[in-house]
PDB file of C-alpha atoms in Angstrom:
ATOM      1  CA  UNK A   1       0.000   0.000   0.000  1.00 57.00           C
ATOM      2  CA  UNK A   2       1.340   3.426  -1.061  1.00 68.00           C
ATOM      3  CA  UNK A   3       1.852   5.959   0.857  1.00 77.00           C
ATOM      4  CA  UNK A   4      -1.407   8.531   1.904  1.00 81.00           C
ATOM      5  CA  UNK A   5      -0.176  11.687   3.404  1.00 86.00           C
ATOM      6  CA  UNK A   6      -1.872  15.525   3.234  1.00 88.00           C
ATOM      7  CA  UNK A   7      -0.458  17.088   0.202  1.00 89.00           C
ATOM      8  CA  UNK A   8       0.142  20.361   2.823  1.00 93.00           C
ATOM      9  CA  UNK A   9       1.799  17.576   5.217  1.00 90.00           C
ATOM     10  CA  UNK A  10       4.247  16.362   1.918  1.00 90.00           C
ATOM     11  CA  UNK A  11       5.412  20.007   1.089  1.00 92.00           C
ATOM     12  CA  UNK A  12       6.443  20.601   4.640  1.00 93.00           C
ATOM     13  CA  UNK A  13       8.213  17.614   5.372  1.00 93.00           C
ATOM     14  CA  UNK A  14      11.965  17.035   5.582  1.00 95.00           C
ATOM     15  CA  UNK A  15      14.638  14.892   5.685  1.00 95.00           C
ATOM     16  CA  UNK A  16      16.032  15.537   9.193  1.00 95.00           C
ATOM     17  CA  UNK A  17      19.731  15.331   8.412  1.00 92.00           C
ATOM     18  CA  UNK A  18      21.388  18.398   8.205  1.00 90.00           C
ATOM     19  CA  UNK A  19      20.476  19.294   3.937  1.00 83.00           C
ATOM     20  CA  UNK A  20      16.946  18.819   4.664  1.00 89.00           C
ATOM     21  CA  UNK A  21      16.184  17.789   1.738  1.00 94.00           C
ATOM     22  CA  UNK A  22      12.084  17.081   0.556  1.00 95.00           C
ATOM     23  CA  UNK A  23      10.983  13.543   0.646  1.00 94.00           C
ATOM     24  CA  UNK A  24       8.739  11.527  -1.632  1.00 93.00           C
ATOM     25  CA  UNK A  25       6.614   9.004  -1.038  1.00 92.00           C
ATOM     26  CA  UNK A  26       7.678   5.411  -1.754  1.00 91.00           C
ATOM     27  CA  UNK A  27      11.312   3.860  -2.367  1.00 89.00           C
ATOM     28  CA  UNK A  28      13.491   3.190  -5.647  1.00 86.00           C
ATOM     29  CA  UNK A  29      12.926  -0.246  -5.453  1.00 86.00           C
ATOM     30  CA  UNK A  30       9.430  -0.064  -4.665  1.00 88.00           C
ATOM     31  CA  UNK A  31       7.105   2.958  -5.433  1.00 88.00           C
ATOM     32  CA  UNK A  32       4.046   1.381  -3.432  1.00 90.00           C
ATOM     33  CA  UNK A  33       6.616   1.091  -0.023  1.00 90.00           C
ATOM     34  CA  UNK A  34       4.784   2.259   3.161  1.00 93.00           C
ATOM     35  CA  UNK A  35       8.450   4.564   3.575  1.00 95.00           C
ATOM     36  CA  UNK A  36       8.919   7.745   2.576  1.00 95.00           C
ATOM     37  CA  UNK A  37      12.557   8.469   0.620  1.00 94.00           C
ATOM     38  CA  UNK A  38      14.829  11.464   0.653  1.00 95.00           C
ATOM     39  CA  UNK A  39      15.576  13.539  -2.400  1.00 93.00           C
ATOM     40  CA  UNK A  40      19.518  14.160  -1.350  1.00 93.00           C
ATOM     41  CA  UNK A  41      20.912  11.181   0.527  1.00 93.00           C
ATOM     42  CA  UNK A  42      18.075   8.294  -0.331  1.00 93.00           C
ATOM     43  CA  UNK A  43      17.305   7.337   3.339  1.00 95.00           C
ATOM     44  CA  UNK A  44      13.761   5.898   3.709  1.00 95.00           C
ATOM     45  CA  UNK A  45      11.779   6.496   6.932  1.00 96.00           C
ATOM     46  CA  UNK A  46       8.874   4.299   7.282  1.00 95.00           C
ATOM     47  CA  UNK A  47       5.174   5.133   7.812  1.00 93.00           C
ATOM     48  CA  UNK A  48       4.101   3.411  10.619  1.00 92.00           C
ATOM     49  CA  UNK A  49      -0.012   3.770  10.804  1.00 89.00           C
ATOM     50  CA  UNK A  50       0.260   6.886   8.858  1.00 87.00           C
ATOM     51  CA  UNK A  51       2.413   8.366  11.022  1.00 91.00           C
ATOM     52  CA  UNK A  52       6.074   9.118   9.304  1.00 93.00           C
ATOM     53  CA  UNK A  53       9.129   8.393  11.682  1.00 96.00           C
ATOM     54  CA  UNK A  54      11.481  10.933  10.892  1.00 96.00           C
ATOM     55  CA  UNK A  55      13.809  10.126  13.292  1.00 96.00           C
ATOM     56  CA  UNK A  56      18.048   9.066  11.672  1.00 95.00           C
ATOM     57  CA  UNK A  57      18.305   6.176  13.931  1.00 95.00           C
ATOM     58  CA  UNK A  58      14.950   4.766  12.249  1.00 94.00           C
ATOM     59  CA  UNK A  59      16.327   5.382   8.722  1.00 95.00           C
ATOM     60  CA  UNK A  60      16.447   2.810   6.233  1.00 94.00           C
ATOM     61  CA  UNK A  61      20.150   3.063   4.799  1.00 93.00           C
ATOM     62  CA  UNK A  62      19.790   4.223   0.341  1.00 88.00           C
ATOM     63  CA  UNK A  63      20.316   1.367  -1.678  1.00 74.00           C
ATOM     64  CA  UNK A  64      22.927   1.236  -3.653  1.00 65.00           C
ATOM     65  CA  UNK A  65      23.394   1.485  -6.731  1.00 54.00           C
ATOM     66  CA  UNK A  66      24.655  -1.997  -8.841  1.00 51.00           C
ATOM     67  CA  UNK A  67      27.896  -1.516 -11.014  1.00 55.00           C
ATOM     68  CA  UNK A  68      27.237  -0.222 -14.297  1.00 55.00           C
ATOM     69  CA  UNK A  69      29.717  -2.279 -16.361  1.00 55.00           C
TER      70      UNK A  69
END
């Protein structure tokens, strides 16, 4: 299930490391992830019963990227 947050809420909210970058809903590897993903350095912070932890030591760590050959 994707992501549902307040279109106000979305514009507002930031990544909470120091850029503060925007965040989108869903992940790379999964659009439809209940996580929402930062713009600048790719952690994901999961939506836990709507709510959005925003909190560093929650993050999800990016993905990285596979060798391009």
């Amino acid at each position: 299930m994707a992501v549902q947050l307040d279109p106000q809420l979305m514009d507002i909210l930031a990544c909470p490391s120091d850029d503060h970058a925007p965040l989108r809903a869903g992940s790379p590897a999964d659009p439809d992830a209940d996580v929402l993903t930062c713009t600048s350095c790719g952690r994901g912070f999961p939506v836990v019963d709507g709510v959005p932890v925003l909190l560093l030591d929650e993050a999800i760590p990016p993905v990285e990227a596979p060798p391009s050959d």
